[in-house]
mmCIF file of C-alpha atoms in Angstrom:
data_model
loop_
_atom_site.group_PDB
_atom_site.id
_atom_site.type_symbol
_atom_site.label_atom_id
_atom_site.label_comp_id
_atom_site.label_asym_id
_atom_site.label_seq_id
_atom_site.Cartn_x
_atom_site.Cartn_y
_atom_site.Cartn_z
ATOM 1 C CA MET U 1 124.021 -31.614 -85.246
ATOM 2 C CA ARG U 2 124.149 -34.615 -82.937
ATOM 3 C CA LEU U 3 124.264 -32.240 -79.979
ATOM 4 C CA HIS U 4 121.177 -30.375 -81.175
ATOM 5 C CA ALA U 5 119.339 -33.619 -81.788
ATOM 6 C CA LEU U 6 120.179 -34.810 -78.264
ATOM 7 C CA VAL U 7 118.888 -31.608 -76.739
ATOM 8 C CA PHE U 8 115.714 -31.824 -78.794
ATOM 9 C CA LEU U 9 115.130 -35.409 -77.576
ATOM 10 C CA CYS U 10 115.618 -34.337 -73.964
ATOM 11 C CA VAL U 11 113.075 -31.579 -74.358
ATOM 12 C CA LEU U 12 110.540 -33.995 -75.817
ATOM 13 C CA SER U 13 111.078 -36.453 -72.936
ATOM 14 C CA ALA U 14 110.487 -33.759 -70.322
ATOM 15 C CA ALA U 15 107.309 -32.640 -72.034
ATOM 16 C CA ALA U 16 106.029 -36.208 -72.076
ATOM 17 C CA LEU U 17 106.649 -36.619 -68.351
ATOM 18 C CA VAL U 18 104.779 -33.432 -67.512
ATOM 19 C CA ALA U 19 101.831 -34.457 -69.692
ATOM 20 C CA CYS U 20 101.542 -37.838 -67.892
ATOM 21 C CA GLY U 21 101.785 -36.311 -64.354
ATOM 22 C CA GLY U 22 104.856 -38.246 -63.576
ATOM 23 C CA ASP U 23 106.366 -35.578 -61.231
ATOM 24 C CA SER U 24 104.113 -36.050 -58.143
ATOM 25 C CA GLY U 25 106.317 -33.901 -55.930
ATOM 26 C CA ALA U 26 105.606 -30.827 -57.970
ATOM 27 C CA ASP U 27 101.812 -31.388 -57.767
ATOM 28 C CA ALA U 28 101.632 -32.051 -53.963
ATOM 29 C CA PRO U 29 101.149 -28.454 -52.856
ATOM 30 C CA ALA U 30 98.239 -28.031 -55.244
ATOM 31 C CA THR U 31 96.538 -31.247 -54.051
ATOM 32 C CA GLU U 32 97.022 -30.287 -50.398
ATOM 33 C CA SER U 33 95.540 -26.873 -51.050
ATOM 34 C CA SER U 34 92.388 -28.315 -52.674
ATOM 35 C CA SER U 35 91.907 -30.719 -49.703
ATOM 36 C CA GLU U 36 91.939 -27.725 -47.412
ATOM 37 C CA GLN U 37 89.267 -26.094 -49.575
ATOM 38 C CA ALA U 38 87.187 -29.286 -49.415
ATOM 39 C CA LEU U 39 87.534 -29.407 -45.627
ATOM 40 C CA SER U 40 86.768 -25.743 -45.467
ATOM 41 C CA SER U 41 83.592 -26.205 -47.518
ATOM 42 C CA SER U 42 82.415 -29.150 -45.374
ATOM 43 C CA VAL U 43 83.105 -27.359 -42.039
ATOM 44 C CA PRO U 44 82.256 -23.689 -42.516
ATOM 45 C CA SER U 45 84.426 -21.225 -40.724
ATOM 46 C CA PRO U 46 82.769 -18.993 -38.110
ATOM 47 C CA GLU U 47 83.865 -15.947 -39.995
ATOM 48 C CA SER U 48 82.566 -16.964 -43.425
ATOM 49 C CA SER U 49 79.425 -19.014 -42.600
ATOM 50 C CA SER U 50 76.148 -17.106 -42.641
ATOM 51 C CA SER U 51 74.438 -19.973 -40.787
ATOM 52 C CA ASN U 52 76.872 -19.614 -37.935
ATOM 53 C CA SER U 53 76.748 -15.856 -37.912
ATOM 54 C CA ALA U 54 72.968 -15.878 -37.457
ATOM 55 C CA PRO U 55 73.032 -17.177 -33.859
ATOM 56 C CA VAL U 56 75.663 -14.596 -33.018
ATOM 57 C CA SER U 57 73.395 -11.898 -34.369
ATOM 58 C CA SER U 58 70.409 -13.462 -32.554
ATOM 59 C CA SER U 59 72.335 -13.588 -29.316
ATOM 60 C CA ALA U 60 73.227 -9.954 -29.729
ATOM 61 C CA GLU U 61 69.550 -9.126 -30.251
ATOM 62 C CA GLU U 62 68.659 -11.168 -27.153
ATOM 63 C CA LYS U 63 71.196 -9.227 -25.170
ATOM 64 C CA SER U 64 69.807 -6.021 -26.585
ATOM 65 C CA SER U 65 66.255 -7.212 -25.827
ATOM 66 C CA SER U 66 67.355 -8.294 -22.369
ATOM 67 C CA ALA U 67 68.875 -4.891 -21.848
ATOM 68 C CA GLU U 68 65.597 -3.284 -22.915
ATOM 69 C CA VAL U 69 63.652 -5.554 -20.536
ATOM 70 C CA LYS U 70 65.982 -4.640 -17.702
ATOM 71 C CA SER U 71 65.632 -1.016 -18.661
ATOM 72 C CA SER U 72 61.818 -1.229 -18.735
ATOM 73 C CA SER U 73 61.757 -3.203 -15.483
ATOM 74 C CA SER U 74 63.921 -0.603 -13.846
ATOM 75 C CA GLU U 75 61.419 2.009 -15.005
ATOM 76 C CA ALA U 76 58.437 -0.048 -13.735
ATOM 77 C CA PRO U 77 58.321 1.490 -10.245
ATOM 78 C CA GLU U 78 57.961 4.947 -11.803
ATOM 79 C CA SER U 79 55.022 3.806 -13.949
ATOM 80 C CA SER U 80 53.441 1.912 -11.044
ATOM 81 C CA ASP U 81 53.514 5.109 -8.984
ATOM 82 C CA THR U 82 51.100 6.760 -11.397
ATOM 83 C CA PRO U 83 47.922 4.990 -10.168
ATOM 84 C CA ALA U 84 48.894 5.749 -6.567
ATOM 85 C CA SER U 85 49.032 9.476 -7.217
ATOM 86 C CA SER U 86 45.855 9.433 -9.304
ATOM 87 C CA SER U 87 43.990 7.583 -6.548
ATOM 88 C CA GLU U 88 43.841 10.864 -4.660
ATOM 89 C CA SER U 89 41.221 12.023 -7.131
ATOM 90 C CA ALA U 90 39.425 8.649 -7.337
ATOM 91 C CA PRO U 91 35.827 8.128 -6.125
ATOM 92 C CA ALA U 92 35.375 8.137 -2.362
ATOM 93 C CA SER U 93 34.764 4.416 -2.218
ATOM 94 C CA SER U 94 38.012 3.439 -3.995
ATOM 95 C CA ASP U 95 40.396 1.172 -2.082
ATOM 96 C CA GLY U 96 43.426 2.817 -0.544
ATOM 97 C CA ASP U 97 41.958 6.310 -0.805
ATOM 98 C CA ASP U 98 42.900 8.365 2.257
ATOM 99 C CA GLY U 99 40.245 11.008 1.554
ATOM 100 C CA LYS U 100 42.651 13.945 1.661
ATOM 101 C CA CYS U 101 41.921 16.873 -0.628
ATOM 102 C CA THR U 102 42.597 20.565 -1.211
ATOM 103 C CA ASP U 103 39.847 23.169 -1.617
ATOM 104 C CA CYS U 104 37.588 20.556 -0.053
ATOM 105 C CA ASP U 105 34.743 23.007 0.488
ATOM 106 C CA SER U 106 34.442 23.763 -3.241
ATOM 107 C CA PHE U 107 33.319 20.425 -4.648
ATOM 108 C CA THR U 108 31.669 20.905 -8.053
ATOM 109 C CA ALA U 109 27.885 20.606 -7.858
ATOM 110 C CA ALA U 110 26.597 17.542 -9.702
ATOM 111 C CA ASP U 111 23.738 15.064 -9.552
ATOM 112 C CA PRO U 112 24.147 12.551 -6.718
ATOM 113 C CA GLU U 113 24.766 8.894 -7.562
ATOM 114 C CA LEU U 114 22.907 5.950 -6.078
ATOM 115 C CA THR U 115 24.907 2.996 -4.751
ATOM 116 C CA GLU U 116 23.839 -0.383 -3.429
ATOM 117 C CA LYS U 117 23.752 0.815 0.188
ATOM 118 C CA GLY U 118 23.350 4.567 -0.185
ATOM 119 C CA GLY U 119 24.939 7.082 -2.494
ATOM 120 C CA LYS U 120 27.732 9.544 -3.171
ATOM 121 C CA GLY U 121 27.997 13.154 -4.193
ATOM 122 C CA SER U 122 27.665 16.475 -2.378
ATOM 123 C CA VAL U 123 27.754 16.808 1.388
ATOM 124 C CA THR U 124 26.480 20.247 2.394
ATOM 125 C CA VAL U 125 25.196 22.045 5.497
ATOM 126 C CA TYR U 126 22.118 23.902 6.683
ATOM 127 C CA GLY U 127 21.779 25.504 10.073
ATOM 128 C CA SER U 128 24.660 26.810 12.133
ATOM 129 C CA THR U 129 27.918 25.015 12.821
ATOM 130 C CA VAL U 130 28.686 27.546 15.557
ATOM 131 C CA VAL U 131 25.453 27.086 17.545
ATOM 132 C CA LYS U 132 24.655 23.374 17.516
ATOM 133 C CA GLU U 133 20.918 23.648 17.043
ATOM 134 C CA THR U 134 18.455 20.791 17.323
ATOM 135 C CA SER U 135 16.173 19.688 14.489
ATOM 136 C CA LEU U 136 12.798 21.347 14.076
ATOM 137 C CA GLY U 137 11.433 18.226 12.429
ATOM 138 C CA GLY U 138 11.708 19.387 8.841
ATOM 139 C CA ALA U 139 9.627 17.791 6.102
ATOM 140 C CA CYS U 140 9.285 14.667 8.265
ATOM 141 C CA ASN U 141 6.882 16.713 10.435
ATOM 142 C CA TYR U 142 8.465 15.710 13.733
ATOM 143 C CA GLY U 143 8.130 19.198 15.177
ATOM 144 C CA GLN U 144 10.639 20.438 17.745
ATOM 145 C CA THR U 145 13.058 17.666 18.682
ATOM 146 C CA ASN U 146 16.146 17.210 20.821
ATOM 147 C CA ILE U 147 18.034 15.631 17.903
ATOM 148 C CA GLN U 148 21.359 17.369 17.218
ATOM 149 C CA TYR U 149 22.638 14.873 14.649
ATOM 150 C CA TYR U 150 20.184 15.228 11.795
ATOM 151 C CA ALA U 151 20.204 15.788 8.036
ATOM 152 C CA ALA U 152 18.163 16.166 4.861
ATOM 153 C CA ILE U 153 18.410 13.582 2.061
ATOM 154 C CA HIS U 154 18.062 14.099 -1.678
ATOM 155 C CA VAL U 155 14.670 13.692 -3.371
ATOM 156 C CA ASN U 156 15.974 13.395 -6.928
ATOM 157 C CA VAL U 157 18.894 11.934 -8.813
ATOM 158 C CA SER U 158 18.342 14.145 -11.841
ATOM 159 C CA PRO U 159 16.180 17.221 -11.237
ATOM 160 C CA GLY U 160 12.496 16.333 -10.918
ATOM 161 C CA ASP U 161 12.772 12.555 -11.357
ATOM 162 C CA ASP U 162 11.849 11.610 -7.730
ATOM 163 C CA LYS U 163 14.319 8.719 -7.860
ATOM 164 C CA GLY U 164 16.202 9.694 -4.717
ATOM 165 C CA PRO U 165 15.938 7.871 -1.381
ATOM 166 C CA TRP U 166 13.469 10.384 0.098
ATOM 167 C CA ASP U 167 10.645 8.328 -1.465
ATOM 168 C CA ASP U 168 7.716 10.571 -0.446
ATOM 169 C CA GLY U 169 8.894 10.535 3.175
ATOM 170 C CA LEU U 170 9.630 6.827 3.657
ATOM 171 C CA ALA U 171 13.249 7.806 4.410
ATOM 172 C CA CYS U 172 12.103 9.693 7.508
ATOM 173 C CA GLY U 173 13.572 8.470 10.771
ATOM 174 C CA GLY U 174 16.255 6.385 9.091
ATOM 175 C CA CYS U 175 19.922 6.962 9.869
ATOM 176 C CA VAL U 176 22.725 7.591 7.425
ATOM 177 C CA HIS U 177 26.442 7.143 8.007
ATOM 178 C CA VAL U 178 28.192 9.931 6.114
ATOM 179 C CA LYS U 179 31.864 10.351 5.319
ATOM 180 C CA ALA U 180 33.431 13.257 3.467
ATOM 181 C CA ARG U 181 36.827 14.286 2.135
ATOM 182 C CA THR U 182 38.705 16.890 4.158
ATOM 183 C CA PRO U 183 42.283 18.239 4.214
ATOM 184 C CA ASP U 184 42.913 15.774 7.060
ATOM 185 C CA GLY U 185 41.390 12.829 5.201
ATOM 186 C CA TRP U 186 38.037 11.121 5.669
ATOM 187 C CA LYS U 187 35.780 12.376 8.453
ATOM 188 C CA GLU U 188 32.627 10.485 9.394
ATOM 189 C CA VAL U 189 29.367 11.026 11.238
ATOM 190 C CA THR U 190 25.976 9.313 11.628
ATOM 191 C CA VAL U 191 22.758 11.355 11.359
ATOM 192 C CA ARG U 192 18.999 10.834 11.412
ATOM 193 C CA ILE U 193 16.935 11.899 8.380
ATOM 194 C CA THR U 194 14.398 14.535 9.400
ATOM 195 C CA ASP U 195 14.131 16.552 6.184
ATOM 196 C CA LYS U 196 14.465 16.546 2.392
ATOM 197 C CA CYS U 197 16.876 18.567 0.265
ATOM 198 C CA PRO U 198 15.656 21.605 -1.655
ATOM 199 C CA ASP U 199 18.900 21.704 -3.694
ATOM 200 C CA ALA U 200 18.784 19.951 -7.079
ATOM 201 C CA ASN U 201 22.418 18.861 -6.614
ATOM 202 C CA CYS U 202 22.072 17.888 -2.973
ATOM 203 C CA GLY U 203 23.172 14.517 -1.686
ATOM 204 C CA VAL U 204 23.110 14.804 2.092
ATOM 205 C CA ASP U 205 22.543 18.189 3.749
ATOM 206 C CA LEU U 206 23.850 18.072 7.325
ATOM 207 C CA GLY U 207 22.567 19.895 10.368
ATOM 208 C CA GLY U 208 24.982 22.144 12.235
ATOM 209 C CA ALA U 209 26.440 19.707 14.781
ATOM 210 C CA PRO U 210 27.386 16.917 12.355
ATOM 211 C CA ALA U 211 28.526 19.460 9.761
ATOM 212 C CA TYR U 212 30.909 20.966 12.308
ATOM 213 C CA ASP U 213 32.388 17.518 13.000
ATOM 214 C CA ILE U 214 33.286 17.215 9.324
ATOM 215 C CA MET U 215 33.804 20.773 8.108
ATOM 216 C CA GLY U 216 34.780 22.679 11.223
ATOM 217 C CA ASN U 217 34.268 26.372 10.526
ATOM 218 C CA ARG U 218 34.897 25.966 6.807
ATOM 219 C CA GLU U 219 31.370 25.428 5.534
ATOM 220 C CA GLY U 220 30.754 24.553 1.891
ATOM 221 C CA ARG U 221 30.070 21.746 -0.567
ATOM 222 C CA TYR U 222 32.191 18.683 0.147
ATOM 223 C CA SER U 223 32.636 15.429 -1.737
ATOM 224 C CA GLY U 224 31.458 12.362 0.124
ATOM 225 C CA GLU U 225 29.440 9.173 0.292
ATOM 226 C CA TRP U 226 26.788 7.780 2.605
ATOM 227 C CA GLU U 227 25.247 4.505 3.678
ATOM 228 C CA PHE U 228 21.897 3.795 5.338
ATOM 229 C CA VAL U 229 22.294 2.216 8.790
ATOM 230 C CA SER U 230 20.184 1.408 11.837
ATOM 231 C CA CYS U 231 19.753 4.150 14.442
ATOM 232 C CA GLU U 232 19.957 1.723 17.355
ATOM 233 C CA GLY U 233 22.814 2.492 19.719
ATOM 234 C CA VAL U 234 23.853 5.685 17.870
ATOM 235 C CA ASP U 235 24.469 8.718 20.076
ATOM 236 C CA GLY U 236 23.019 12.081 19.112
ATOM 237 C CA VAL U 237 20.161 10.852 16.912
ATOM 238 C CA TRP U 238 17.632 10.232 19.702
ATOM 239 C CA GLY U 239 15.315 13.066 20.691
ATOM 240 C CA ASP U 240 13.168 11.085 23.118
ATOM 241 C CA SER U 241 11.716 7.595 23.594
ATOM 242 C CA THR U 242 10.084 5.877 20.621
ATOM 243 C CA SER U 243 6.403 6.792 20.321
ATOM 244 C CA ILE U 244 3.348 6.956 18.071
ATOM 245 C CA TRP U 245 2.296 10.560 17.624
ATOM 246 C CA VAL U 246 -1.260 11.448 16.519
ATOM 247 C CA LYS U 247 -1.674 14.420 14.205
ATOM 248 C CA ASP U 248 -3.464 17.445 15.623
ATOM 249 C CA GLY U 249 -7.074 17.673 14.430
ATOM 250 C CA ALA U 250 -7.666 13.932 14.779
ATOM 251 C CA SER U 251 -11.173 12.716 15.668
ATOM 252 C CA ALA U 252 -13.326 9.600 15.575
ATOM 253 C CA TYR U 253 -13.737 10.240 11.846
ATOM 254 C CA TRP U 254 -10.192 11.040 10.752
ATOM 255 C CA SER U 255 -6.721 10.406 12.115
ATOM 256 C CA ILE U 256 -3.186 10.049 10.822
ATOM 257 C CA ILE U 257 -0.178 8.896 12.855
ATOM 258 C CA GLN U 258 3.619 8.740 12.659
ATOM 259 C CA VAL U 259 6.420 7.001 14.553
ATOM 260 C CA ARG U 260 8.833 9.319 16.303
ATOM 261 C CA ASN U 261 12.383 8.299 17.221
ATOM 262 C CA PRO U 262 12.122 4.986 15.368
ATOM 263 C CA LYS U 263 14.915 2.416 15.224
ATOM 264 C CA ASP U 264 15.150 2.963 11.477
ATOM 265 C CA MET U 265 12.933 4.118 8.625
ATOM 266 C CA VAL U 266 9.436 2.653 8.879
ATOM 267 C CA LYS U 267 8.445 0.084 6.244
ATOM 268 C CA THR U 268 4.913 -0.821 7.343
ATOM 269 C CA ILE U 269 2.405 -0.185 10.132
ATOM 270 C CA SER U 270 -0.192 -2.893 10.753
ATOM 271 C CA ILE U 271 -3.083 -3.033 13.231
ATOM 272 C CA TYR U 272 -4.284 -6.395 14.600
ATOM 273 C CA GLY U 273 -7.414 -6.813 16.654
ATOM 274 C CA VAL U 274 -7.003 -8.351 20.120
ATOM 275 C CA ASP U 275 -10.717 -8.554 20.935
ATOM 276 C CA THR U 276 -11.608 -9.207 17.293
ATOM 277 C CA ARG U 277 -10.004 -10.699 14.219
ATOM 278 C CA ASP U 278 -9.665 -7.315 12.551
ATOM 279 C CA PHE U 279 -6.552 -6.621 10.508
ATOM 280 C CA TYR U 280 -5.522 -3.371 8.810
ATOM 281 C CA GLU U 281 -2.441 -2.535 6.781
ATOM 282 C CA LEU U 282 -2.092 1.251 7.026
ATOM 283 C CA GLU U 283 -1.443 3.335 3.948
ATOM 284 C CA MET U 284 0.956 6.234 3.830
ATOM 285 C CA VAL U 285 -0.791 9.564 3.332
ATOM 286 C CA VAL U 286 -0.241 11.034 -0.126
ATOM 287 C CA GLY U 287 1.010 14.613 0.101
ATOM 288 C CA THR U 288 1.479 14.576 3.896
ATOM 289 C CA GLU U 289 4.873 12.942 4.182
ATOM 290 C CA ASN U 290 5.630 10.534 7.009
ATOM 291 C CA PHE U 291 2.035 9.992 8.152
ATOM 292 C CA TRP U 292 -0.168 6.909 7.952
ATOM 293 C CA THR U 293 -3.992 6.807 7.824
ATOM 294 C CA VAL U 294 -5.940 5.030 10.602
ATOM 295 C CA PRO U 295 -9.277 3.424 9.557
ATOM 296 C CA GLN U 296 -12.456 4.908 11.102
ATOM 297 C CA ALA U 297 -13.480 1.475 12.363
ATOM 298 C CA VAL U 298 -10.474 1.513 14.695
ATOM 299 C CA LEU U 299 -10.999 5.106 15.865
ATOM 300 C CA GLN U 300 -14.632 4.574 16.855
ATOM 301 C CA THR U 301 -14.126 1.745 19.338
ATOM 302 C CA ASP U 302 -12.430 0.972 22.638
ATOM 303 C CA ASN U 303 -11.455 -2.457 21.372
ATOM 304 C CA ARG U 304 -7.837 -3.392 21.996
ATOM 305 C CA TYR U 305 -5.354 -3.560 19.174
ATOM 306 C CA ARG U 306 -1.749 -4.450 18.541
ATOM 307 C CA VAL U 307 -0.019 -1.800 16.444
ATOM 308 C CA VAL U 308 3.042 -3.428 14.834
ATOM 309 C CA VAL U 309 5.724 -1.272 13.231
ATOM 310 C CA LYS U 310 8.215 -2.958 10.907
ATOM 311 C CA TYR U 311 11.497 -1.184 10.224
ATOM 312 C CA ARG U 312 13.944 -1.389 7.367
ATOM 313 C CA THR U 313 16.325 -3.120 9.792
ATOM 314 C CA GLY U 314 16.083 -4.454 13.320
ATOM 315 C CA THR U 315 13.258 -6.006 15.292
ATOM 316 C CA ASP U 316 9.646 -4.859 15.110
ATOM 317 C CA ASP U 317 8.071 -2.621 17.748
ATOM 318 C CA GLU U 318 4.597 -3.373 19.073
ATOM 319 C CA TRP U 319 2.108 -1.158 20.945
ATOM 320 C CA HIS U 320 -0.989 -2.441 22.798
ATOM 321 C CA ILE U 321 -3.662 0.292 22.780
ATOM 322 C CA LYS U 322 -7.387 1.013 22.520
ATOM 323 C CA GLY U 323 -8.579 2.097 19.099
ATOM 324 C CA SER U 324 -10.014 5.349 20.480
ATOM 325 C CA GLU U 325 -6.563 6.438 21.689
ATOM 326 C CA LEU U 326 -5.600 6.993 18.040
ATOM 327 C CA ALA U 327 -8.430 9.521 17.701
ATOM 328 C CA VAL U 328 -6.910 12.005 20.174
ATOM 329 C CA GLY U 329 -5.036 14.812 18.405
ATOM 330 C CA GLU U 330 -1.412 15.373 19.528
ATOM 331 C CA ALA U 331 -1.446 12.264 21.681
ATOM 332 C CA ASN U 332 2.089 10.915 22.140
ATOM 333 C CA LEU U 333 1.827 7.186 22.825
ATOM 334 C CA TYR U 334 5.189 6.056 24.188
ATOM 335 C CA LEU U 335 6.229 2.520 23.414
ATOM 336 C CA HIS U 336 7.459 1.821 26.938
ATOM 337 C CA GLU U 337 4.015 2.740 28.304
ATOM 338 C CA HIS U 338 2.068 0.534 25.855
ATOM 339 C CA ARG U 339 3.760 -2.837 26.046
ATOM 340 C CA GLU U 340 2.557 -6.073 27.516
#
């Protein structure tokens, strides 16, 4: 009995020690483990922390994005080549356009376009490119000329609107620098306007010699553009010396005149009295293109006059003549013979 009682007392003593936490050595591993958890919670591990994993993911996306940028930048030259190849079909005036084309003589007929200095559209031919004929004067009423480099210009933009540069004949005598697309690239030529186009889709209709320079023996409708320029110093556009020509049938009661081989298209013709203070601004004849009406008062006197012609460009020309000289039909009053 005493032995059992002693054992029972020992058991009770051990239980009391456990309940009071007296055996610190047994609890140490547990305390150490909880400290690790506390440290772990205050300093998240790279593997378990979502806040730390986000930059990793972001960096991966940046690398992916960077890879895409590099990929797109490496593809950039291919995409930048596209405009270069499409420029071959761009308008004639576009920068970097070499003017080369295929089936150049089969340009689709369309209304010409006006530009600040001229226009663009169809470049065609009338006359022979084999026999380089001279102009017969056309609608500008110049008659037979020695001009090989000549052309007709369009009357309309849209059919019947009269908005083209012909302008009832005011374009007569002016020069146009034309360039057109060919298989060899741009080809250019300068011509004098002596006629108007009959074709509704005409832009510039070249005589045989200038057409040959551009088209060779392959005549047709070409795509091109043109610009109005001065005729001064241009080979091939001069038929003779500059003159005032009096229309046949003129008399002391009626006379109309024109300027042949002008420096450029004529803007105005004015008559100033030398012996008097007379002044006349001539009017262009309606329906008879490229002629100007001379007042009867000038025709019926031998008084001296200065006839001043103003051009679209360049310096004026001035004749010194008697009024009655403008009443002689088919008189050709050369500038070099009527200067002071």
